[in-house]
CSV table of C-alpha atoms in Angstrom, one decimal:
chain,number,residue,atom,x,y,z
A,1,ASP,CA,32.1,-58.6,20.8
A,2,THR,CA,30.4,-55.8,18.9
A,3,GLU,CA,26.4,-56.9,19.3
A,4,VAL,CA,23.5,-56.3,21.5
A,5,THR,CA,21.6,-59.3,22.5
A,6,GLN,CA,18.1,-59.6,23.5
A,7,THR,CA,16.2,-62.6,25.0
A,8,PRO,CA,13.7,-64.1,24.2
A,9,LYS,CA,13.0,-63.3,20.5
A,10,HIS,CA,9.4,-63.9,21.0
A,11,LEU,CA,7.1,-63.7,23.7
A,12,VAL,CA,3.2,-64.3,24.2
A,13,MET,CA,1.6,-63.4,27.5
A,14,GLY,CA,-1.8,-62.9,28.9
A,15,MET,CA,-3.1,-59.6,30.5
A,16,THR,CA,-2.4,-60.9,34.1
A,17,ASN,CA,1.1,-62.5,33.6
A,18,LYS,CA,4.2,-60.9,34.8
A,19,LYS,CA,7.3,-61.4,32.2
A,20,SER,CA,10.7,-59.6,31.7
A,21,LEU,CA,12.7,-58.8,28.6
A,22,LYS,CA,16.5,-59.0,28.7
A,23,CYS,CA,18.8,-57.1,26.8
A,24,GLU,CA,22.7,-57.5,27.1
A,25,GLN,CA,26.0,-55.7,25.7
A,26,HIS,CA,29.4,-56.4,26.2
A,27,MET,CA,31.0,-53.4,24.5
A,28,GLY,CA,31.4,-51.0,27.6
A,29,HIS,CA,28.9,-48.9,26.7
A,30,ARG,CA,27.2,-46.6,29.2
A,31,ALA,CA,24.1,-45.8,27.6
A,32,MET,CA,21.1,-48.1,27.0
A,33,TYR,CA,18.1,-47.7,25.5
A,34,TRP,CA,14.4,-49.1,25.3
A,35,TYR,CA,12.3,-48.8,22.2
A,36,LYS,CA,9.0,-49.8,21.3
A,37,GLN,CA,8.2,-50.2,17.5
A,38,LYS,CA,4.8,-50.9,16.1
A,39,ALA,CA,4.6,-52.5,12.6
A,40,LYS,CA,5.5,-50.2,9.8
A,41,LYS,CA,6.4,-47.2,12.1
A,42,PRO,CA,9.6,-46.0,13.5
A,43,PRO,CA,10.9,-47.0,16.9
A,44,GLU,CA,9.5,-44.8,19.8
A,45,LEU,CA,11.9,-44.3,22.6
A,46,MET,CA,10.8,-45.6,26.0
A,47,PHE,CA,13.7,-45.2,28.7
A,48,VAL,CA,17.1,-44.2,28.6
A,49,TYR,CA,19.8,-45.4,31.2
A,50,SER,CA,23.0,-43.6,31.4
A,51,TYR,CA,25.9,-44.9,33.7
A,52,GLU,CA,23.4,-47.3,35.1
A,53,LYS,CA,20.8,-44.6,36.3
A,54,LEU,CA,17.5,-43.8,34.7
A,55,SER,CA,18.1,-40.6,32.8
A,56,ILE,CA,14.7,-40.5,30.7
A,57,ASN,CA,11.3,-41.8,30.9
A,58,GLU,CA,9.2,-40.9,27.9
A,59,SER,CA,5.9,-41.0,30.0
A,60,VAL,CA,5.7,-44.9,29.6
A,61,PRO,CA,2.7,-46.4,31.6
A,62,SER,CA,3.8,-48.0,35.0
A,63,ARG,CA,3.1,-51.3,33.7
A,64,PHE,CA,6.6,-51.2,32.2
A,65,SER,CA,9.3,-51.2,34.5
A,66,PRO,CA,13.0,-50.9,33.4
A,67,GLU,CA,16.0,-52.1,35.5
A,68,CYS,CA,19.5,-51.8,34.9
A,69,PRO,CA,21.4,-54.3,37.2
A,70,ASN,CA,25.0,-53.2,35.9
A,71,SER,CA,26.6,-51.7,32.8
A,72,SER,CA,26.0,-54.5,30.7
A,73,LEU,CA,22.3,-55.6,31.3
A,74,LEU,CA,19.1,-54.1,30.9
A,75,ASN,CA,15.9,-55.4,31.9
A,76,LEU,CA,12.1,-54.6,31.0
A,77,HIS,CA,9.5,-56.1,33.5
A,78,LEU,CA,6.1,-56.3,32.3
A,79,HIS,CA,2.9,-56.6,34.4
A,80,ALA,CA,-0.7,-56.4,33.4
A,81,LEU,CA,-0.1,-55.4,29.8
A,82,GLN,CA,-2.8,-54.4,27.6
A,83,PRO,CA,-3.3,-56.1,23.9
A,84,GLU,CA,-2.0,-52.6,22.3
A,85,ASP,CA,1.1,-53.2,24.0
A,86,SER,CA,1.7,-55.7,21.4
A,87,ALA,CA,4.9,-54.7,19.5
A,88,LEU,CA,8.4,-55.4,18.9
A,89,TYR,CA,10.6,-54.1,21.7
A,90,LEU,CA,14.0,-53.0,20.8
A,91,CYS,CA,16.9,-52.6,23.0
A,92,ALA,CA,20.4,-50.3,21.9
A,93,SER,CA,23.3,-49.1,23.4
A,94,ARG,CA,26.0,-46.3,22.9
A,95,ASP,CA,29.2,-45.5,24.1
A,96,ARG,CA,30.4,-41.7,25.0
A,97,GLY,CA,32.8,-42.0,21.9
A,98,TYR,CA,30.3,-43.0,19.3
A,99,ASN,CA,27.4,-41.2,17.9
A,100,GLU,CA,25.3,-44.0,16.6
A,101,GLN,CA,23.4,-46.6,18.6
A,102,PHE,CA,23.7,-50.2,18.2
A,103,PHE,CA,20.6,-52.2,18.2
A,104,GLY,CA,19.8,-55.8,19.4
A,105,PRO,CA,17.5,-58.0,17.3
A,106,GLY,CA,14.4,-57.2,19.4
A,107,THR,CA,11.6,-59.2,21.3
A,108,ARG,CA,8.5,-59.6,19.5
A,109,LEU,CA,5.9,-59.4,22.2
A,110,THR,CA,2.2,-60.7,21.5
A,111,VAL,CA,-0.3,-59.7,24.7
A,112,LEU,CA,-3.7,-61.6,24.5
B,1,ALA,CA,12.1,-29.2,18.4
B,2,GLN,CA,13.7,-31.3,15.7
B,3,THR,CA,11.9,-33.3,13.2
B,4,VAL,CA,12.8,-35.8,10.4
B,5,THR,CA,10.6,-36.2,7.2
B,6,GLN,CA,11.0,-38.9,4.9
B,7,SER,CA,8.4,-38.2,1.9
B,8,GLN,CA,8.7,-41.5,0.1
B,9,PRO,CA,6.8,-44.3,2.0
B,10,GLU,CA,7.5,-46.8,-0.5
B,11,MET,CA,10.3,-47.0,-3.5
B,12,SER,CA,11.0,-49.7,-5.6
B,13,VAL,CA,14.3,-50.4,-7.9
B,14,GLN,CA,15.4,-53.2,-10.5
B,15,GLU,CA,18.4,-55.1,-9.2
B,16,ALA,CA,21.9,-53.8,-10.1
B,17,GLU,CA,20.2,-50.3,-10.8
B,18,THR,CA,20.3,-47.2,-8.7
B,19,VAL,CA,18.0,-45.5,-6.2
B,20,THR,CA,18.1,-42.5,-3.9
B,21,LEU,CA,15.7,-42.2,-0.6
B,22,SER,CA,15.2,-38.7,0.4
B,23,CYS,CA,15.2,-37.2,3.9
B,24,THR,CA,14.8,-33.8,5.5
B,25,TYR,CA,15.1,-32.5,8.5
B,26,ASP,CA,14.6,-29.6,10.8
B,27,THR,CA,17.2,-28.0,13.5
B,28,SER,CA,18.0,-24.9,14.7
B,29,GLU,CA,21.4,-26.6,15.9
B,30,SER,CA,24.8,-26.1,14.1
B,31,ASP,CA,26.5,-29.6,15.2
B,32,TYR,CA,24.5,-32.9,14.8
B,33,TYR,CA,24.6,-36.2,13.3
B,34,LEU,CA,22.8,-37.9,10.7
B,35,PHE,CA,22.3,-41.9,10.4
B,36,TRP,CA,20.7,-43.9,7.8
B,37,TYR,CA,19.5,-47.5,9.1
B,38,LYS,CA,18.1,-50.3,7.7
B,39,GLN,CA,15.6,-52.8,9.0
B,40,PRO,CA,15.3,-56.0,7.1
B,41,PRO,CA,12.2,-58.0,7.6
B,42,SER,CA,14.5,-60.1,10.2
B,43,ARG,CA,13.9,-56.8,12.0
B,44,GLN,CA,17.1,-55.8,13.4
B,45,MET,CA,18.2,-52.2,12.9
B,46,ILE,CA,21.6,-51.8,11.2
B,47,LEU,CA,23.6,-48.7,10.8
B,48,VAL,CA,24.2,-48.2,6.8
B,49,ILE,CA,25.9,-44.9,7.2
B,50,ARG,CA,26.4,-41.8,9.3
B,51,GLN,CA,27.3,-38.1,8.7
B,52,GLU,CA,28.8,-35.5,11.0
B,53,ALA,CA,27.4,-32.3,10.1
B,54,TYR,CA,31.0,-30.5,10.3
B,55,LYS,CA,32.1,-32.5,7.7
B,56,GLN,CA,31.6,-31.1,4.4
B,57,GLN,CA,32.6,-34.3,2.4
B,58,ASN,CA,29.7,-36.7,2.0
B,59,ALA,CA,30.0,-40.1,3.7
B,60,THR,CA,30.3,-43.4,1.5
B,61,GLU,CA,30.2,-47.1,2.6
B,62,ASN,CA,30.9,-49.1,-0.4
B,63,ARG,CA,27.4,-49.1,-2.3
B,64,PHE,CA,25.9,-46.4,-0.3
B,65,SER,CA,26.4,-42.8,-0.3
B,66,VAL,CA,24.8,-39.8,1.0
B,67,ASN,CA,24.3,-36.2,-0.5
B,68,PHE,CA,24.5,-34.2,2.4
B,69,GLN,CA,22.9,-30.4,1.9
B,70,LYS,CA,23.5,-28.6,5.3
B,71,ALA,CA,21.8,-25.4,4.0
B,72,ALA,CA,19.0,-27.3,2.6
B,73,LYS,CA,18.8,-29.6,5.5
B,74,SER,CA,18.9,-32.6,3.2
B,75,PHE,CA,20.1,-36.2,3.7
B,76,SER,CA,19.6,-38.2,0.9
B,77,LEU,CA,20.8,-41.9,0.5
B,78,LYS,CA,21.9,-43.3,-2.7
B,79,ILE,CA,22.4,-47.0,-3.3
B,80,SER,CA,24.2,-48.1,-6.3
B,81,ASP,CA,24.0,-51.6,-7.7
B,82,SER,CA,21.0,-52.5,-6.0
B,83,GLN,CA,21.0,-56.1,-4.6
B,84,LEU,CA,18.0,-58.1,-3.3
B,85,GLY,CA,19.4,-58.1,0.2
B,86,ASP,CA,19.0,-54.3,0.2
B,87,ALA,CA,15.4,-54.8,0.5
B,88,ALA,CA,14.3,-53.3,3.9
B,89,MET,CA,12.8,-50.4,5.5
B,90,TYR,CA,15.3,-47.6,5.5
B,91,PHE,CA,14.7,-45.2,8.8
B,92,CYS,CA,16.7,-41.8,8.6
B,93,ALA,CA,17.7,-40.6,11.6
B,94,TYR,CA,18.9,-37.2,13.6
B,95,ARG,CA,20.9,-36.9,16.9
B,96,GLY,CA,21.9,-33.5,18.3
B,97,ASP,CA,25.3,-32.7,19.9
B,98,TYR,CA,24.0,-30.5,22.6
B,99,GLY,CA,25.4,-30.6,26.1
B,100,GLY,CA,24.0,-33.5,28.3
B,101,SER,CA,22.7,-35.3,25.3
B,102,GLN,CA,21.8,-38.8,25.9
B,103,GLY,CA,22.3,-39.6,22.2
B,104,ASN,CA,18.7,-39.6,21.4
B,105,LEU,CA,17.7,-40.4,18.1
B,106,ILE,CA,14.7,-38.7,16.1
B,107,PHE,CA,13.5,-41.1,13.4
B,108,GLY,CA,11.7,-40.5,10.0
B,109,LYS,CA,8.7,-42.5,9.4
B,110,GLY,CA,10.6,-44.8,7.1
B,111,THR,CA,11.0,-45.9,3.2
B,112,LYS,CA,10.0,-49.3,2.3
B,113,LEU,CA,12.4,-50.2,-0.2
B,114,SER,CA,11.6,-53.2,-2.7
B,115,VAL,CA,14.1,-54.5,-5.1
B,116,LYS,CA,13.0,-56.4,-8.2
B,117,PRO,CA,14.9,-59.3,-9.6
């Protein structure tokens, strides 16, 4: 299995809602990433988990809360988001033996 | 800090023709990795090709090849026999090989490639 899966594909939420994005990989990769991507822009790194520990937080607002319950699963909990948080959220994973990151298909988030 | 520059926001190519996308980067590191990712309208980022800086030979993957000029810090992507399915946003990306790296990628701003039938 050489893929990264993300659910849901689309999410619409109000500013007072709480929702979660899920990312899963079964390639045994020990580094996992969350990116935010606006239209026609490159992905922006949000968080990096290495061996299930948060190693990088790129000054992301606390309304985004990452979680890595195990080595295969990565969650992004969302609370009190703003309309400007609407974007494509990409998950990626990487193994120590590889140099490239493998990306999931993304979740298209719309905040009303 | 490392930077990646893609100077062509948009490019267009006729089907079956060849097109070259440009990428330059700036780094003080000697060992690093360079990638081209493709992102079609379906939005999934797909690795097209990668190049290790220590390798002098240019990487090739079927119709895709790179021209890696380490001294010039240039990493262009050539697509031969362009197909309609090649239409996408192409991102050039850099990854350093320093100790403790999380494998973080530094992306260029992207080049939108259109393929005309």
